[in-house]
PDB file of C-alpha atoms in Angstrom:
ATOM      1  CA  UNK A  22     224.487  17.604 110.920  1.00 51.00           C
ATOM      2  CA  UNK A  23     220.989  18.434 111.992  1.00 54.00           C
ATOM      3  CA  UNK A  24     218.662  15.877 114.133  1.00 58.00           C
ATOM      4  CA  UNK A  25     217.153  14.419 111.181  1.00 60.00           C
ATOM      5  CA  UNK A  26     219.679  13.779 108.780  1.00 60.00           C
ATOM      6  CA  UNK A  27     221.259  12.076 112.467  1.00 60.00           C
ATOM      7  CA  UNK A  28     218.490  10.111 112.805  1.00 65.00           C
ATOM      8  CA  UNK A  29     218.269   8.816 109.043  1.00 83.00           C
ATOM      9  CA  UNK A  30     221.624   8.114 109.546  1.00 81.00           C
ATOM     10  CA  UNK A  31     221.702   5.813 112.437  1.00 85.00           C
ATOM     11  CA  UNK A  32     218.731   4.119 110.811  1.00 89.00           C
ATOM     12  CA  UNK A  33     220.445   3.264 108.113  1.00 87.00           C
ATOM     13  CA  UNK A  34     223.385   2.144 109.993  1.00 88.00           C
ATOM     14  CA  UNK A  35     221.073  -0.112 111.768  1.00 92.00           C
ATOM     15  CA  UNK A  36     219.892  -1.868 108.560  1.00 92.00           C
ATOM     16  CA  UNK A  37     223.218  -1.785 107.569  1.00 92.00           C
ATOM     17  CA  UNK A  38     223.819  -3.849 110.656  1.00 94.00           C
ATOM     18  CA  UNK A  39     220.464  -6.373 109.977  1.00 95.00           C
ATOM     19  CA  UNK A  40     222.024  -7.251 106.527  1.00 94.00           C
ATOM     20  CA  UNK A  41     225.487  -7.981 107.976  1.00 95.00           C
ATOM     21  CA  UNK A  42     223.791 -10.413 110.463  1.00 96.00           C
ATOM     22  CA  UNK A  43     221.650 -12.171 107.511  1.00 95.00           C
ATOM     23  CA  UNK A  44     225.390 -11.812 105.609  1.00 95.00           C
ATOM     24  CA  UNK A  45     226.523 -14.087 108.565  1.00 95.00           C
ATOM     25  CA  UNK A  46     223.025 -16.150 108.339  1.00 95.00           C
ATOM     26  CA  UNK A  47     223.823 -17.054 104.612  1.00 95.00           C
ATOM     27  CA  UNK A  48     227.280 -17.947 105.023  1.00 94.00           C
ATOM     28  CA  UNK A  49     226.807 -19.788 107.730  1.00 94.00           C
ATOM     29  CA  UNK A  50     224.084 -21.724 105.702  1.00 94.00           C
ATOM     30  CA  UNK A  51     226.445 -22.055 102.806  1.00 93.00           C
ATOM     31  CA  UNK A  52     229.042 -23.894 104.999  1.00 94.00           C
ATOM     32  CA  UNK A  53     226.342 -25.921 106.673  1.00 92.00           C
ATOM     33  CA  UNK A  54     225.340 -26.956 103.127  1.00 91.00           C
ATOM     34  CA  UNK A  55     228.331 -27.997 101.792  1.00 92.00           C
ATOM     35  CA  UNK A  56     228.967 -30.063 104.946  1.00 92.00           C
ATOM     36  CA  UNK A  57     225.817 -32.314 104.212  1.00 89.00           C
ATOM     37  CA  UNK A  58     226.844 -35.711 103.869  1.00 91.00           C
ATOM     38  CA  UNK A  59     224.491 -36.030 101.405  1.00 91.00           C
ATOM     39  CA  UNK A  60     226.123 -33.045  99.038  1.00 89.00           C
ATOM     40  CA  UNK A  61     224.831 -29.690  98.598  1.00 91.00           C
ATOM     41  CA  UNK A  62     222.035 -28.729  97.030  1.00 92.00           C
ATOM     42  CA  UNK A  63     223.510 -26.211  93.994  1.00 92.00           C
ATOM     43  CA  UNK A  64     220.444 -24.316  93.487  1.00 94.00           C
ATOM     44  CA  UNK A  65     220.452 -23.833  97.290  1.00 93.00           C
ATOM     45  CA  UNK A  66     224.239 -22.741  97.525  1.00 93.00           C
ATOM     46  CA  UNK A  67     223.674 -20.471  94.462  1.00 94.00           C
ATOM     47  CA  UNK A  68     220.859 -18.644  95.826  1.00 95.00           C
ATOM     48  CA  UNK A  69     222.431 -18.164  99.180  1.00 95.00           C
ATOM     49  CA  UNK A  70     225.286 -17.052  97.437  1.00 94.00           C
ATOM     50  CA  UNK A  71     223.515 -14.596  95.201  1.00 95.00           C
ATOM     51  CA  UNK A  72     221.677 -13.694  98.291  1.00 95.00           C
ATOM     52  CA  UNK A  73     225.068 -12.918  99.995  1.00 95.00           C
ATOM     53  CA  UNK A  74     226.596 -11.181  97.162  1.00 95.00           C
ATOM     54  CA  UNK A  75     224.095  -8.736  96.818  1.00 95.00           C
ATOM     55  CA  UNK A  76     224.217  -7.703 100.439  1.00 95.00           C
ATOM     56  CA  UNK A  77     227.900  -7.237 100.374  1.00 95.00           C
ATOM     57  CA  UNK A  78     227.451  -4.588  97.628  1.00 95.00           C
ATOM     58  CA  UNK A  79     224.357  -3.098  99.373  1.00 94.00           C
ATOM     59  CA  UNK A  80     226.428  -2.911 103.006  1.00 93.00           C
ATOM     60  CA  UNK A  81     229.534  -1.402 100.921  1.00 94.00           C
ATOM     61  CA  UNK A  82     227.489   1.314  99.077  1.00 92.00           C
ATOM     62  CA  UNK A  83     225.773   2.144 101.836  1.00 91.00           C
ATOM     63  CA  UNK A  84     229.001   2.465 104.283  1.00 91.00           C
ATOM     64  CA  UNK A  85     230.495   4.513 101.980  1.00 90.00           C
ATOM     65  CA  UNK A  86     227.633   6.882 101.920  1.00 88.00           C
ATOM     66  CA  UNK A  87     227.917   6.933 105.537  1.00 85.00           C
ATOM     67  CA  UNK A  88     231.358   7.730 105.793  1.00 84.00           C
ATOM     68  CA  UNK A  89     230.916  10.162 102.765  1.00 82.00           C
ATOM     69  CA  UNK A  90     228.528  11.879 104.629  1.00 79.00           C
ATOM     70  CA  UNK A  91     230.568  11.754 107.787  1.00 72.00           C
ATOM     71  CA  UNK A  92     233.597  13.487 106.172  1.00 68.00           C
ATOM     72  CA  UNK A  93     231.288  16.393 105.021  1.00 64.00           C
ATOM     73  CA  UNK A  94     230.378  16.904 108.091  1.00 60.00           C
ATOM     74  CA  UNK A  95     232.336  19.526 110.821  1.00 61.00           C
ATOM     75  CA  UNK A  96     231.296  18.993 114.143  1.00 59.00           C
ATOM     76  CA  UNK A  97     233.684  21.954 114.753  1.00 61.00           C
ATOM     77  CA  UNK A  98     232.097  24.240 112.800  1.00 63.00           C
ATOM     78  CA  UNK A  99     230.341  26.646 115.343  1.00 67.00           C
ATOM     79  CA  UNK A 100     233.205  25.193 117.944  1.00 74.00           C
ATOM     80  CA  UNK A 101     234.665  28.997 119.561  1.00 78.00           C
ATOM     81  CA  UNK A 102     237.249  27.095 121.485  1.00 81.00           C
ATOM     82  CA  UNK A 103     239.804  28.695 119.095  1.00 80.00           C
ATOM     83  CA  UNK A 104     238.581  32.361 119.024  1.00 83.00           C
ATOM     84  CA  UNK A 105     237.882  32.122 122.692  1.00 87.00           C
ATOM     85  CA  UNK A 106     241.733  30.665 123.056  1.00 90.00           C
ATOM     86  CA  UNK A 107     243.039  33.477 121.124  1.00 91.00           C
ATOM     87  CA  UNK A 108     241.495  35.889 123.240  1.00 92.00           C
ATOM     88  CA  UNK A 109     242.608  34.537 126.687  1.00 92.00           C
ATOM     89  CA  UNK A 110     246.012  34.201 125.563  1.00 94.00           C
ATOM     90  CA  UNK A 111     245.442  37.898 124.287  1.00 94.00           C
ATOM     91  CA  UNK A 112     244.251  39.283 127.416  1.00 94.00           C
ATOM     92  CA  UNK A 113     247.283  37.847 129.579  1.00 93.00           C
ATOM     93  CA  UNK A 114     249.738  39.710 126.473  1.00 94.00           C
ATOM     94  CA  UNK A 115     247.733  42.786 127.843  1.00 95.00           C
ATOM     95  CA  UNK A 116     248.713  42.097 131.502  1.00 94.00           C
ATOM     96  CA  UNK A 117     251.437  41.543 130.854  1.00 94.00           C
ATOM     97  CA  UNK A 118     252.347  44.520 128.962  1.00 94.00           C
ATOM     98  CA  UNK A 119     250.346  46.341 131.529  1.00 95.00           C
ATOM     99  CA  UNK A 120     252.861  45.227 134.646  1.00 93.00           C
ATOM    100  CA  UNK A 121     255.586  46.136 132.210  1.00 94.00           C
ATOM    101  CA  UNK A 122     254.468  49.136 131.952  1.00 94.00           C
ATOM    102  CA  UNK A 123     254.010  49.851 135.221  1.00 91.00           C
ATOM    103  CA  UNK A 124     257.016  48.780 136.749  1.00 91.00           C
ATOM    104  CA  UNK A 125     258.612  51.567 133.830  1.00 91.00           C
ATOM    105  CA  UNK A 126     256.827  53.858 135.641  1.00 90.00           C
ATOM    106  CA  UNK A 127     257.920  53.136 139.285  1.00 89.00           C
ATOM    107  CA  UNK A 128     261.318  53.438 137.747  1.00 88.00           C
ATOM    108  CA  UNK A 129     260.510  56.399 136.158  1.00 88.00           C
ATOM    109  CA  UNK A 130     259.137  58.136 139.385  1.00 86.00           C
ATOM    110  CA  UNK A 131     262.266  56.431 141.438  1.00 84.00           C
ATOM    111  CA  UNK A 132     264.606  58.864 138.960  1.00 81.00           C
ATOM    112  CA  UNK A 133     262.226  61.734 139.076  1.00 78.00           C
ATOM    113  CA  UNK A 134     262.296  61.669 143.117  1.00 77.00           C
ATOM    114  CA  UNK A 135     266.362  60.920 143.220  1.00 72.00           C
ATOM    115  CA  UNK A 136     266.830  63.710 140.998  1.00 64.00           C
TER     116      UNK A 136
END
């Protein structure tokens, strides 16, 4: 994910964030409503909720961009822990087949000077 489609997307998780705070606003105006000892005001509560409805849909759409997006990308990509793994654990096969071979021939030579 290059720096600018990073940035884009932190800006829109930040108005994601504004809209779940005026999400909060609204429903919190909704229950403040219908607590009025007067009675709520319907064209009030229908806005709000309207208002609230829409931003729920926005918020979800927009998430699931967001985590779309997120999925498609592979931070591990251009990651060379596992080819640089491989080749330690390679290189210690060598040393080991190296001493191996050694001590075959010290043994060899401990014949060849008995004999």
């Amino acid at each position: 994910m290059d720096r600018q489609s990073q940035t884009t997307s932190l800006q829109r998780l930040q108005n994601v964030e504004k809209k779940i705070v005026r999400v909060l606003e609204l429903a919190g105006s909704v229950m403040d409503e219908m607590a009025n000892p007067s009675g709520p005001r319907k064209d009030l509560v229908n806005s709000h909720c309207t208002e609230f409805m829409q931003l729920v849909k926005d918020t979800q759409m927009t998430l699931r961009g967001e985590i779309k997006s997120a999925c498609d990308y592979r931070p591990f990509e251009k990651c060379d822990y596992v080819p640089r793994i491989t080749n330690e654990i390679s290189c210690k096969k060598l040393e080991h087949v190296i001493a191996q071979l050694d001590e075959m021939k010290q043994t060899i030579e401990g014949y060849g000077d008995a004999a």
